[in-house]
Every structure is written in C-alpha cells, then in structure tokens.
XYZ file of C-alpha atoms in Angstrom:
600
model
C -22.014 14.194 18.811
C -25.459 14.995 18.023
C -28.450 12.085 18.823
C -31.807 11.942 17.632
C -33.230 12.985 20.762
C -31.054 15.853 21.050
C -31.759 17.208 17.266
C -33.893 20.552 17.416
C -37.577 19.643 17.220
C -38.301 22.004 14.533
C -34.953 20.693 12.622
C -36.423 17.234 13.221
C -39.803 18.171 11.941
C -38.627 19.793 8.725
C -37.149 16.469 7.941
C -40.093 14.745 8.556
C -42.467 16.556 6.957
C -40.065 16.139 3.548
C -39.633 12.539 4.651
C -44.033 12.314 4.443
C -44.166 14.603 1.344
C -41.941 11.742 -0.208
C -44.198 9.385 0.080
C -47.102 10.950 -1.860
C -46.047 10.313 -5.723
C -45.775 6.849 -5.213
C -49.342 6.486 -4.084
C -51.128 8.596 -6.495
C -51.740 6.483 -9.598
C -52.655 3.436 -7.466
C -55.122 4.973 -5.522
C -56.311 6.801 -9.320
C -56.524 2.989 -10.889
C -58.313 2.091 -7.130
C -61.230 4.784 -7.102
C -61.911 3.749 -10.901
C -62.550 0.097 -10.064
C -64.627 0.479 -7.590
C -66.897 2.652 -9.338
C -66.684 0.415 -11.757
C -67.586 -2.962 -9.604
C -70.027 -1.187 -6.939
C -71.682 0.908 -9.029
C -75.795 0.272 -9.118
C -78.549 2.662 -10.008
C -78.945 3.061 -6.494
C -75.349 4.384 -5.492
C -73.779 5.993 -9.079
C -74.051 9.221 -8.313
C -72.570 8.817 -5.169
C -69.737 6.393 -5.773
C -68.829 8.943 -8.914
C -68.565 11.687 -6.384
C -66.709 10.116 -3.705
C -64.096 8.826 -6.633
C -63.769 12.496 -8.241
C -63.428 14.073 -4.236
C -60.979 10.973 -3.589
C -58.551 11.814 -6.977
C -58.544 15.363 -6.736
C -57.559 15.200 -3.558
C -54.827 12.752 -4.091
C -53.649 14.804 -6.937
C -53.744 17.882 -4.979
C -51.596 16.630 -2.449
C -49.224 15.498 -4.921
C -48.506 18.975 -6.431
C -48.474 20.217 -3.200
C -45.813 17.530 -2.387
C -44.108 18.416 -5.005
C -43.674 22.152 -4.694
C -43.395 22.062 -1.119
C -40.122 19.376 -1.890
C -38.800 22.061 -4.410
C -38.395 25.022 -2.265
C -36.481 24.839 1.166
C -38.321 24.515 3.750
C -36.871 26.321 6.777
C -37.713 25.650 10.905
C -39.972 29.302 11.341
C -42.210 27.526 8.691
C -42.284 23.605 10.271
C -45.281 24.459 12.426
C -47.922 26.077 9.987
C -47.352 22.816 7.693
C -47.718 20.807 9.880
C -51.139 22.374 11.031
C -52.105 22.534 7.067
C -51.148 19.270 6.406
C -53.388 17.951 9.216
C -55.959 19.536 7.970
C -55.399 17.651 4.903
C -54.937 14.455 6.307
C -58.584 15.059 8.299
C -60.182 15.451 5.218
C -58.506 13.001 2.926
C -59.385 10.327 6.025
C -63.083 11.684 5.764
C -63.267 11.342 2.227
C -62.382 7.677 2.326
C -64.665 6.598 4.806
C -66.888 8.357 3.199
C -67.096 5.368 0.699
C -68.757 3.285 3.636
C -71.730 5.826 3.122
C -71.464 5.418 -0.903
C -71.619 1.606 -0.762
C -72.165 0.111 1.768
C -75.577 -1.302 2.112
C -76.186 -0.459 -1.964
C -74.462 -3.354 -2.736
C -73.862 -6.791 -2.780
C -72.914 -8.817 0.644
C -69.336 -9.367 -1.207
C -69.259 -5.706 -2.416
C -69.739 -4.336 1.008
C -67.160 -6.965 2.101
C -65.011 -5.196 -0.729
C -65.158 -1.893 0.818
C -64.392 -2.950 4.318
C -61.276 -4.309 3.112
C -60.388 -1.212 1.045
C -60.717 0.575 4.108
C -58.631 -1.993 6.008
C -55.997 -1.514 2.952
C -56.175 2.116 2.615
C -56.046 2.594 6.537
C -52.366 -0.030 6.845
C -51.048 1.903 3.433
C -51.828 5.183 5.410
C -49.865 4.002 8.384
C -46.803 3.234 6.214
C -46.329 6.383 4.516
C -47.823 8.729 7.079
C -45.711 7.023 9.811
C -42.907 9.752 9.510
C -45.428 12.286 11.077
C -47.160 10.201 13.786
C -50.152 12.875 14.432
C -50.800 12.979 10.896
C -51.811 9.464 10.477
C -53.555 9.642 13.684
C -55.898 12.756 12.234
C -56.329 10.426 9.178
C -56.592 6.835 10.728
C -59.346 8.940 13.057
C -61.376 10.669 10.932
C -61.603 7.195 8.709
C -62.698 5.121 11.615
C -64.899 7.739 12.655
C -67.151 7.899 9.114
C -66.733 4.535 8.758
C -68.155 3.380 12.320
C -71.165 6.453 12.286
C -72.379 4.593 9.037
C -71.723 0.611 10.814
C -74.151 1.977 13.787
C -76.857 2.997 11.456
C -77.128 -0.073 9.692
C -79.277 -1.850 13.177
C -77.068 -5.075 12.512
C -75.217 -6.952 15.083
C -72.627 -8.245 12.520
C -71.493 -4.699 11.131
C -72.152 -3.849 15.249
C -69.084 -6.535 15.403
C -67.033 -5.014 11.942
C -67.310 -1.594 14.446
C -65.640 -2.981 16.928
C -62.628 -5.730 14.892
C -62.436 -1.619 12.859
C -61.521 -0.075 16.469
C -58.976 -3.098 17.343
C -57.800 -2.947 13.928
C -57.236 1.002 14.278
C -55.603 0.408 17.691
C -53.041 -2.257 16.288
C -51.656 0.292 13.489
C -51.548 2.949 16.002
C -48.807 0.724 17.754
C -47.123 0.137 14.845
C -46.997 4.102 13.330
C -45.678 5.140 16.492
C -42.713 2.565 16.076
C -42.470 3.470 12.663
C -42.661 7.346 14.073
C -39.610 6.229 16.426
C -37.942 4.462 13.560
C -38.396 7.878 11.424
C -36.979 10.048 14.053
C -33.993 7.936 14.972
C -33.127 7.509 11.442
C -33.453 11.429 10.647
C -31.223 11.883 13.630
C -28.223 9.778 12.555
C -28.897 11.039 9.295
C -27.872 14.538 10.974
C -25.010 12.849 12.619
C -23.824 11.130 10.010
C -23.346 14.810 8.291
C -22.133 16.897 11.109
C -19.164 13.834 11.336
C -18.400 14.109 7.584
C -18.309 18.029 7.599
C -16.435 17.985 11.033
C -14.152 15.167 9.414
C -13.886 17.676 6.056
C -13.072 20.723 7.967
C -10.351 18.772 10.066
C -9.022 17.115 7.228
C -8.330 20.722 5.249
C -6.511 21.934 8.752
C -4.519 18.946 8.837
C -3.643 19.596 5.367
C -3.026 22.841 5.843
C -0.658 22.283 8.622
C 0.502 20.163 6.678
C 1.187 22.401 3.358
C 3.261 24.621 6.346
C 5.261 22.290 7.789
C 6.390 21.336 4.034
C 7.141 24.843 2.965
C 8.674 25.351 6.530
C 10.871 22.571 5.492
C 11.321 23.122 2.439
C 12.295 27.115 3.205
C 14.989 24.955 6.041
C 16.312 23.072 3.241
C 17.103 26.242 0.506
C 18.242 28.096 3.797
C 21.042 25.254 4.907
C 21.704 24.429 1.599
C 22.415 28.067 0.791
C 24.206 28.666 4.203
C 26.128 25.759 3.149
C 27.109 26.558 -0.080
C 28.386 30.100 0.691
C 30.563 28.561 3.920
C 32.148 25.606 2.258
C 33.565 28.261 -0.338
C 36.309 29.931 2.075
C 36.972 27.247 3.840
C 37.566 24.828 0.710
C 39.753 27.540 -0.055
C 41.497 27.487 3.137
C 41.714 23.977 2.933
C 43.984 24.264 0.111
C 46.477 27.684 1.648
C 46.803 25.565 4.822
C 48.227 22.159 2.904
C 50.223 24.363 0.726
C 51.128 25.873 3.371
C 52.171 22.965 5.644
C 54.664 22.128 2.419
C 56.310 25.293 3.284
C 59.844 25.411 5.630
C 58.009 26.974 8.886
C 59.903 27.418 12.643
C 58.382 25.054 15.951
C 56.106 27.966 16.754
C 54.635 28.093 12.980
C 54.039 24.654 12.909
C 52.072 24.457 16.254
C 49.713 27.389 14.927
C 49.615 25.744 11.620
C 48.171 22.494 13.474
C 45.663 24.085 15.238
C 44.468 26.099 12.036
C 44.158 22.702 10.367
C 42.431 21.292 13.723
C 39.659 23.981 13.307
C 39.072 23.567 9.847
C 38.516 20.034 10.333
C 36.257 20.189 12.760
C 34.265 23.049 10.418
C 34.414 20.628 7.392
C 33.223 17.646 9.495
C 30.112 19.729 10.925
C 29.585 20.414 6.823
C 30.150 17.420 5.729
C 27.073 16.078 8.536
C 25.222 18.916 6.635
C 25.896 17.126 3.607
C 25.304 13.434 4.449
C 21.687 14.571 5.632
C 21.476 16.339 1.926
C 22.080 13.709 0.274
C 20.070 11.149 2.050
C 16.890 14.179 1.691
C 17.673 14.130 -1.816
C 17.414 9.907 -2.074
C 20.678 10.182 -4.133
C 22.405 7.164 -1.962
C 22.502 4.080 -3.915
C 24.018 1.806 -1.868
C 27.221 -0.373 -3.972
C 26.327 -4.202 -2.463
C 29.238 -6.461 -1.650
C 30.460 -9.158 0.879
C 33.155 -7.702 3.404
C 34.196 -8.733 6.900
C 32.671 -6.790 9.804
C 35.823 -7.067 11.767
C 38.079 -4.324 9.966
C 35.353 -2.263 9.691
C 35.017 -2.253 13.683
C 38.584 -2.036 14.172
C 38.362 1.046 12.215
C 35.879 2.960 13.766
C 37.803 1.494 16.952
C 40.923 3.303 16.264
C 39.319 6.473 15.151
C 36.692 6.734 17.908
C 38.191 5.180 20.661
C 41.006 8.330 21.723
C 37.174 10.204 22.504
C 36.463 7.872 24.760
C 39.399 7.783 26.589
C 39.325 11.554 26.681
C 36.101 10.918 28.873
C 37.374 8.556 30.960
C 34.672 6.070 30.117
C 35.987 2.401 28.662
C 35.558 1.337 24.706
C 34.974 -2.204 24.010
C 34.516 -3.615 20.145
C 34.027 -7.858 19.996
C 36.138 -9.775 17.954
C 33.939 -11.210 15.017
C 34.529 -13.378 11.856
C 31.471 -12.532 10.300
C 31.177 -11.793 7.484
C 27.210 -9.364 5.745
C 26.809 -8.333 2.131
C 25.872 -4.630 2.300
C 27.713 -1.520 1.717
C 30.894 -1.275 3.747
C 30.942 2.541 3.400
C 27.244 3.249 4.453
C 27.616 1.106 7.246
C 30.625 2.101 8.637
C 28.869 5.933 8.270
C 25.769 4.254 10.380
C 28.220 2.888 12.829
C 30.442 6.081 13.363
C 27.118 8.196 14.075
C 25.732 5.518 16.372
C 29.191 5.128 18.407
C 29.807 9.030 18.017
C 26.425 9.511 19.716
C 26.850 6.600 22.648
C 30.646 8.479 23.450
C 28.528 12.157 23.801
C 25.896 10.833 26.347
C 27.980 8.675 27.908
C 29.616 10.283 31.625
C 30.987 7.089 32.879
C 30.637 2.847 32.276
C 31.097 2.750 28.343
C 30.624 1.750 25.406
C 30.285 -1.471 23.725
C 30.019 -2.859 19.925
C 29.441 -6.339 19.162
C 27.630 -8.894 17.182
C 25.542 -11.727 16.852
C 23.694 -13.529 14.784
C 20.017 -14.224 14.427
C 18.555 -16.512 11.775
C 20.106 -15.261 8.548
C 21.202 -11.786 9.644
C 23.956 -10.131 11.597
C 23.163 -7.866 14.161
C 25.479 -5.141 14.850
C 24.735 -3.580 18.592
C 26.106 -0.475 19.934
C 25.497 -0.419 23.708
C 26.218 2.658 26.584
C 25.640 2.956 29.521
C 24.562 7.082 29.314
C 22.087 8.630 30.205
C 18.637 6.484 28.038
C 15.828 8.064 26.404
C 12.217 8.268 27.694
C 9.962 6.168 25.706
C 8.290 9.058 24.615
C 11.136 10.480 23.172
C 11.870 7.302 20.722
C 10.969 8.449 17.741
C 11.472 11.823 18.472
C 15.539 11.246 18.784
C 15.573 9.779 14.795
C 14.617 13.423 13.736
C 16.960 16.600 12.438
C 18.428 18.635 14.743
C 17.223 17.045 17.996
C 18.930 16.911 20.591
C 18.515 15.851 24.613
C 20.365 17.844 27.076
C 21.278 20.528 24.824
C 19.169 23.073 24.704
C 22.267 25.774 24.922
C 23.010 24.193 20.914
C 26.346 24.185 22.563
C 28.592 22.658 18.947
C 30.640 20.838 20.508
C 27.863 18.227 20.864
C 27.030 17.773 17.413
C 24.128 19.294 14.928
C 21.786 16.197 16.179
C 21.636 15.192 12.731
C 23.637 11.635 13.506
C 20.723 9.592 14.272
C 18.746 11.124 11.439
C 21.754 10.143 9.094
C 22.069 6.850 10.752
C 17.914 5.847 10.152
C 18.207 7.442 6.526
C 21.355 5.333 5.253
C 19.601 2.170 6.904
C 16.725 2.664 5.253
C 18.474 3.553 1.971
C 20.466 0.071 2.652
C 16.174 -1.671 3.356
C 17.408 -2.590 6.678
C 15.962 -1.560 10.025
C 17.455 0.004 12.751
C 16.043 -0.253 16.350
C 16.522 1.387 19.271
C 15.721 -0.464 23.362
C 16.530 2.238 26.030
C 15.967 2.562 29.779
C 16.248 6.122 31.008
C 19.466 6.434 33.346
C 20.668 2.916 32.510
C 21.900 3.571 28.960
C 20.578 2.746 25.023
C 21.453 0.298 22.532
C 20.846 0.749 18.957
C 20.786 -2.255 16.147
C 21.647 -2.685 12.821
C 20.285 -5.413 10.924
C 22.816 -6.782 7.828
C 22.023 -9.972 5.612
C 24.589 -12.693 6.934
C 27.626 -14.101 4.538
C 29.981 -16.248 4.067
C 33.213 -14.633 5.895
C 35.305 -16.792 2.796
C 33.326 -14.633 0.350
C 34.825 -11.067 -0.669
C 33.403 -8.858 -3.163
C 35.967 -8.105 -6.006
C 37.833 -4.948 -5.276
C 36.549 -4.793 -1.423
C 40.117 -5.313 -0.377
C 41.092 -2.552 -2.768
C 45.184 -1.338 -1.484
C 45.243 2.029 -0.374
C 47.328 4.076 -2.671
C 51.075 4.078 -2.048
C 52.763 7.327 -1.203
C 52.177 10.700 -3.142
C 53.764 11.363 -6.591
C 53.795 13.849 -8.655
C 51.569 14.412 -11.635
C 52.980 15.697 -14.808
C 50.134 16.797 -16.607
C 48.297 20.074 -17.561
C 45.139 21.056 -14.832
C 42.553 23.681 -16.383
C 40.176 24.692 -13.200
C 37.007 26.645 -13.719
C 35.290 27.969 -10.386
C 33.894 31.710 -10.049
C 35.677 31.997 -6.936
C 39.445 34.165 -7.047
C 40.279 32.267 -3.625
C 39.583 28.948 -4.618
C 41.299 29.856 -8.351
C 44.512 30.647 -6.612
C 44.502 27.965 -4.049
C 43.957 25.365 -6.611
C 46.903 26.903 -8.415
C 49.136 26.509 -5.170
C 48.137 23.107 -4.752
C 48.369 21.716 -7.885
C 51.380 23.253 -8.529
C 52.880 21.643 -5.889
C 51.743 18.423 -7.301
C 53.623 18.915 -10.451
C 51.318 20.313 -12.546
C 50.772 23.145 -15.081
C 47.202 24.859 -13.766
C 45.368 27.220 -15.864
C 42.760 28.658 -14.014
C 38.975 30.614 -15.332
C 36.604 32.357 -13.628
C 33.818 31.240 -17.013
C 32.908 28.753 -19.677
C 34.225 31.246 -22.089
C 37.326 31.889 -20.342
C 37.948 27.824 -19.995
C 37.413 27.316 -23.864
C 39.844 29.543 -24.695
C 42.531 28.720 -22.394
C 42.176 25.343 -23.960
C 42.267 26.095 -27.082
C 45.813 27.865 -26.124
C 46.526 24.479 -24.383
C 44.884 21.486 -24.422
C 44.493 20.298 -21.030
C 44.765 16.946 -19.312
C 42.263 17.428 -17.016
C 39.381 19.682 -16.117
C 38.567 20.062 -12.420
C 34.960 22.552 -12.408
C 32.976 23.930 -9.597
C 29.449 23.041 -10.898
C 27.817 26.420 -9.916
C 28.865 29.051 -12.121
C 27.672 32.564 -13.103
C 25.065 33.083 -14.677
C 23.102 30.442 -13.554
C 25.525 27.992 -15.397
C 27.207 24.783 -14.420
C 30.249 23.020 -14.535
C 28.533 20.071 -16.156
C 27.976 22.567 -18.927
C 31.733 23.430 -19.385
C 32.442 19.675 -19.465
C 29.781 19.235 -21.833
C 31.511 21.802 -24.211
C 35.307 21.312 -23.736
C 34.490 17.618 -24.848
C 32.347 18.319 -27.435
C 36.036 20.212 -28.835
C 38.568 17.978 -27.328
C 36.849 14.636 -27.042
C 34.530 12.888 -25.242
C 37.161 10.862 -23.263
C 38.948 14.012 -21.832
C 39.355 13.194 -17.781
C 37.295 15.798 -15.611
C 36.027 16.069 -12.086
C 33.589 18.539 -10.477
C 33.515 20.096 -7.235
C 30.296 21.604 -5.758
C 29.148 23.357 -2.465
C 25.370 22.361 -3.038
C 23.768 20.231 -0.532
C 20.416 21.635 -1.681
C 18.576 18.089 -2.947
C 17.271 19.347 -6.171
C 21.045 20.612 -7.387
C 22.607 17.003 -5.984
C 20.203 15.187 -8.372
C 21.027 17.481 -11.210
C 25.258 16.855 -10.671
C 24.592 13.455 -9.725
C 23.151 12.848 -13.303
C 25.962 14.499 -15.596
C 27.731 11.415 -14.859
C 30.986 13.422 -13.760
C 33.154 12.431 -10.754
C 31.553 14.511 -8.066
C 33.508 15.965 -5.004
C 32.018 17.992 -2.557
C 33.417 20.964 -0.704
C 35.120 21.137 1.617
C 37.574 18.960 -0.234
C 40.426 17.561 1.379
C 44.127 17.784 -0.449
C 44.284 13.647 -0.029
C 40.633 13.255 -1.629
C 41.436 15.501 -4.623
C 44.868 13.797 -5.216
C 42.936 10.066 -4.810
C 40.352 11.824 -6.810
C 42.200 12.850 -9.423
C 44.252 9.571 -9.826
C 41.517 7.527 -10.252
C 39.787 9.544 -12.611
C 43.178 9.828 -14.759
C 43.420 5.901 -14.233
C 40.396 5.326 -15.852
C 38.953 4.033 -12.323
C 35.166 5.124 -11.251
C 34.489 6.982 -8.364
C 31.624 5.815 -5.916
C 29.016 8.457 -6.914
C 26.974 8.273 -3.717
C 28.901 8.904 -1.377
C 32.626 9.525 -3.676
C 35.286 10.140 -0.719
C 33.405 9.574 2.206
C 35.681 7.113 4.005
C 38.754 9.571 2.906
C 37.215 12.288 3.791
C 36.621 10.757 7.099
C 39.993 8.752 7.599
C-alpha cells in the first residue's frame, strides 16, 4: 500500500506544483480590482507615478503567472521536469513577493496616517492569502513571504520612527506565525496528494483483480458449461442401447427359457439396472441444472414414505453388517412426497456408503411449525472444511480411485438442489470419525389432512391394450424393441424412423396413440410430429414422448410442448403406467413423471 511518505519525491512534487498552479486563476481578478483601488485611494501628486507603476508591475505579473498556470496545467508535466519548475517558479514567487512590498516604498510615508495603515494591512492580507494558496509548495511561499517582509521592513527602518520600528517587528512575528501554519498546510498538501495516489493504485489494483476474477470466472462457466453439453451428450448416446435393451430383456423374460437362461437373464437385468440408475442420477442433476422441478404441494404422512425407503434401502445395510433404524412417526408436512422421498433416498444412500460399522438412523421431530427429518451415521464425518465442499458435483471423500460402485457423488448435490427447489434448507452437523447427520426442514401438518389423490391405488395387475401404437424414434433398435414390447401388450405397432414416414403410416391407419423420441433427424423433434399428426387427426389424439436429453436447454424445450415426457432409460412398468394414464385421460407429473416407478 503506498503512503504519503513513501510516494516518490519527484511524483509528489509534480502533484504539488499542479496543486499551486491551481490556485492562481482564482486570485487574479481580485488582486486586478485590488491594485486599481489603491491607486485609486493612495494616489497624491507626490506618489502617482509610483503607485501606477507598482500596480502595472503587480497585474502583469499576476496575469503572467496565470497563463503560465494555465499552459503549464494543459500539458503533462512529467518527474525529469519537477525540479527546473520548481527553481522557475521560485524565481517567480521572489519577485512577485518583491513587487508587493514594493508598495511600502510607493506609499508609505506619501500618504495619509490611515492610508499607510491601509497598506500595512494589504500586506498583512496579501502575505495570509499567499500562505493559503502557496501552502502546497512550502519553499515557495517562504521565497515570497521573505522577499515581502524583506522590502517591506528595509523601507520601516528608514522611516527613523519607533512606531513603524514596532510594525517591523509585530511584521516579523506575523511572518513567523504563517510560516507555522504553511508548513501544516505543506503537511496537509502532501498527505492528501499521497492518499490521493493510494486511493488510485487501490481502485486500479481492485479493477485489474476484478477483470481476473471475472475472467476466471467466464472459464469456470464455459468449463461448465462444455461439462454439461459433454454429459448431456454422453448421456444421450448411452441411454439409446440400453433403453433398447431394456425393452429385448422384458420381452425377453416373457419368453419360455430353461433354469440356466433365467439366472443369466437376471443378472443381465441386474446390470442394466444398475446402468439406468447411474443415468437416471445423471438425469436428476439435469433437471435440477435446468430449474425444470416444480415441486406438486400436498399434505402426506411421513411414515409410509420412511417405511419405503426402509424396505428398499435397508437389504444394503444389512449387506454391510451395520444396523438400520427408521422412528415410527404420525406426522404428518405439506411438501412434495416424491422430491422428498428423492432427498431422503440420496441422504440414506450416502450414510449406508460411509458407514463401516454402528448405523444408520432416520427419525423426526418437531420444532416450532416444522418437521425435521434427520438422517444420522455413525461413518466416517467430514472435516469442517470440507462442508460445503461435499454439496458439490462429483465429489467425493475416500474415492479418489472413482471406483462406481460408490456412486457419481452427485447425491448430495441432488439432495441440496431438490431442497432448495422445495425453499427448504438442508443442513449438515458432522464430527470427523464420529459420523454426520443431515436435516431436512418440511412445513408441519395436520396428519388428518391428505391431499386429494396422495393415496392414489397403485394400478392392479397388467392387461392388455387393444389399441393401435405408431412409434417414431430414429433409432432401428429401439424401433424393433418397441415393436416386441408392445406387441406383447396387445397392440398393433407401426413403427418410423421420420415425421414423414409417421404421417403416412397414419394416414394408412389412424393410430391410437403416438409414442415419439423427441430428437429426430434433422435437427427435428418429436414435439414437432405431435404437433402435425394432430393438426390431421385431432388435437385430442393421446401421445407420449421419450427423450435421452439431460442437456438443460433441450429439457426446457420438451418440458414446454406440454407432452407426457419419459426419459430414457425407460422401464417396461413406467411405459405401461405411462401409457395408461395418458389413454385415461390422467396427467403425468411433468417434473419428475415416473420417478418413484422408476425407482420402486
């Protein structure tokens, strides 16, 4: 940081010299307006001439050093050049001082007892103005202040009287006392100049930090952003075969197969599983990126939900040998039951992985008007420094090998996005090598109260459809497994690869349904075949799309057709639940449509 004492001299004497050469306009038409009127009151036969001259020496000289001011402030002055002004403007300053005091020699003694009492207190005046604006430049004023006192007193002495004698000497105290106070003002100047320097080197240090910042900020966006089109692409082109081998393994399990074939069979549908589940994480952390979750409010009972997540979760724990506990609970929150239960299966997903022994607990309690849902462990805690750090994408402690099998560490990044999408908070109290425990805070109901349709019954079992299927997607694997499938549902599937192709196969035969992968070739979309089939058939003709996105920008655009919207991987039960409420006239939750299927 740079004080005034530690500015470069010549730095800090280019500033004061402009600082001094400021000060010169303002004086010049007083001191013209002064010089006239006393000409005008001292003037005698005895001391015209004289009191003409010293006015015409005393405004030429102020107007001198005003142009001189005045160029000198228009050009830049530079450091090399400090010294030589401030020699010349010494030299200036020795003579303007002369020149004044030279009135002393004009009028004094010519005049009147109150005229030369008039002069002396011009002096007085002109010497405190001088100390004022010459102040900046302390040797300056002293060269003037000098010379003044000097003319002034050499005329006092000649005048043999022991009163001026006296005038002398109240002139030297006089000079003495604005001394002291141009070397404060000197000080002032200097200090001022300096922080004046600071003040700039902080704003152009604070400017060139703030364009770095922002620049590492502009590449950790495009870094991100080049992550998102990356996964989303990655994602995309994966969920294609294995949506299609989604739908050859369940036609497949509906086919007569030996012990052996079945036990193969299992363990082909146990591995796509576990690939759809790590895409469907991908796709959760999409769709919370792309602020398409719009939570569906209601009033449900926390219990079921736990019991849930109990039955699904606990088999993992007892795998580990560590103990799963879930507290028995009549409350009752108003939130949404899926997005929670999504929060909750990351959260108890995560305590089960860092847990080696103890357990895990989930429980709740209430506090003022809100429900908190804890989920404790006793595993392995988080530093404090690593608090935040544990909410973002694809971190992860202890696994620096990226071995899969513990996760994408996108859970608690999913878990902190849906609470925030549901405005509650989620907090996180952890001692390292005790264990963590998160909390989720839920508005408090009524456990009486139930949302209409919360309770909805789970369908009854599979029957078959009896309808015509027309399925448009660009991909021959996913055509014929669709085929398959729906076949085996009871249904007549035409199948085409463009929007062309779809049109015409329904103007051969009108179909009851259109099921449409929403990226297409050509840059086209599925919402765009919709749009056209029911501008021919009818606006009310039943359709559903299917995508592979998880890029944000495309989830926004199929979010807005207004079409059901499945994403890929798409299980056989979610298409056939799917599919029968779309033909039942019943909406599909367009946030997150399937989730707890596709989790179940």
């Amino acid at each position: 940081m740079v004080k005034a004492s530690r500015l470069p001299e010549d730095r800090m004497l280019v500033e004061q010299l402009r600082l001094q050469l400021g000060n010169i306009g303002a004086s010049v038409i007083p001191t013209i307006l002064l010089a006239l009127l006393l000409v005008w009151v001292l003037s005698n036969e005895s001391n015209a001439l004289a009191m003409r001259a010293w006015a015409g020496i005393i405004i030429l000289i102020k107007l001198y050093l005003a142009r001189d001011a005045r160029r000198l402030l228009a050009t830049e002055i530079s450091p090399a050049s400090a010294r030589g002004l401030l020699m010349r403007k010494l030299v200036l300053n020795l003579i303007d001082g002369a020149a004044w005091g030279s009135l002393a020699w004009a009028a004094l003694g010519t005049t009147t007892m109150a005229g030369n009492v008039l002069v002396l207190a011009v002096l007085a005046g002109v010497a405190g103005s001088s100390m004022s604006s010459l102040a900046p430049i302390f040797p300056a004023f002293i060269v003037f202040g000098a010379t003044e006192l000097i003319v002034l007193g050499s005329k006092l002495w000649t005048m043999g009287d022991p009163a001026y004698d006296a005038l002398g000497v109240a002139a030297i105290i006089y000079s003495a006392a604005l001394v002291g106070q141009a070397r404060n003002g000197s000080r002032a100047a200097r200090r001022a100049i300096g922080l004046r320097f600071e003040n700039h080197e902080l704003i152009e240090r604070l400017r060139i930090e703030t364009e770095h910042a922002q620049a590492a900020h502009r590449t950790a966006e495009d870094a991100n952003l080049a992550k998102s089109r990356f996964l989303a692409a990655a994602s995309h082109d994966l969920r294609q075969p294995i949506h299609a081998q989604g739908l050859f393994l369940e036609v497949l399990a509906r086919s007569k197969l030996s012990a052996d074939q079945y036990d193969a069979l299992a363990n082909a549908r146990a591995t796509w599983q576990a690939s759809a589940e790590m895409l469907d994480t991908l796709l959760d952390f999409s769709r919370i990126e792309a602020g398409v979750v719009e939570p569906q409010m209601q009033v449900f009972p926390l219990q079921p939900l736990l019991n849930k997540i109990e039955n699904e979760l606990a088999p993992q724990a007892d795998a580990k040998g560590i103990v799963y506990r879930s507290r028995e609970t009549h409350a009752a929150v108003r939130s949404d039951p899926a997005l929670v239960a999504l929060i909750l299966r990351n959260l108890v997903s995560n305590a089960i992985r860092y847990t080696e022994q103890g357990g895990v607990l989930v429980a709740c309690r209430a506090r003022g008007e809100q429900m908190l849902i804890e989920v404790w462990d006793t595993g392995i805690g988080i530093e404090p420094a690593q608090h935040q750090a544990v909410f973002r994408e694809f971190h992860q402690l202890g696994n620096a090998e990226r071995d899969r099998r513990k996760g994408l560490g996108l859970g608690l990044a999913i878990a902190q996005g849906l609470a925030r999408a549901l405005g509650q908070p989620l907090a996180l109290v952890s001692t390292p090598g005790r264990g963590s425990v998160f909390r989720l805070a839920l508005p408090a109901a009524r456990a009486g109260v139930v949302a209409e349709g919360a309770a909805e019954a789970m369908p009854g079992p599979a029957r078959m459809f009896d309808l015509r299927v027309l399925v448009i997607d660009d991909d021959e694997s996913v055509r014929t497994g669709m085929r398959q499938l729906l076949g085996a549902w009871g249904c007549v599937c035409d199948a085409a690869d463009s929007i062309e192709e779809a049109q015409a196969l329904a103007r051969a035969h009108r179909p009851g349904l259109v099921i449409s992968d929403y990226r297409l070739r050509e840059l086209r979309t599925g919402a765009e075949a919709i749009a056209a089939l029911r501008a021919e058939f009818g606006a009310d003709l039943p359709a559903l799309l299917i995508t592979g996105d998880t890029a944000p920008q495309r989830l926004r655009e199929a979010r807005a057709t207004g079409v059901p919207l499945l994403h890929k991987p798409v299980l056989p039960s979610q298409l056939y639940r799917a599919m029968s409420a779309v033909l039942m006239g019943r909406e599909l939750d367009s946030s997150f449509a399937g989730l707890e299927m596709r989790r179940a």
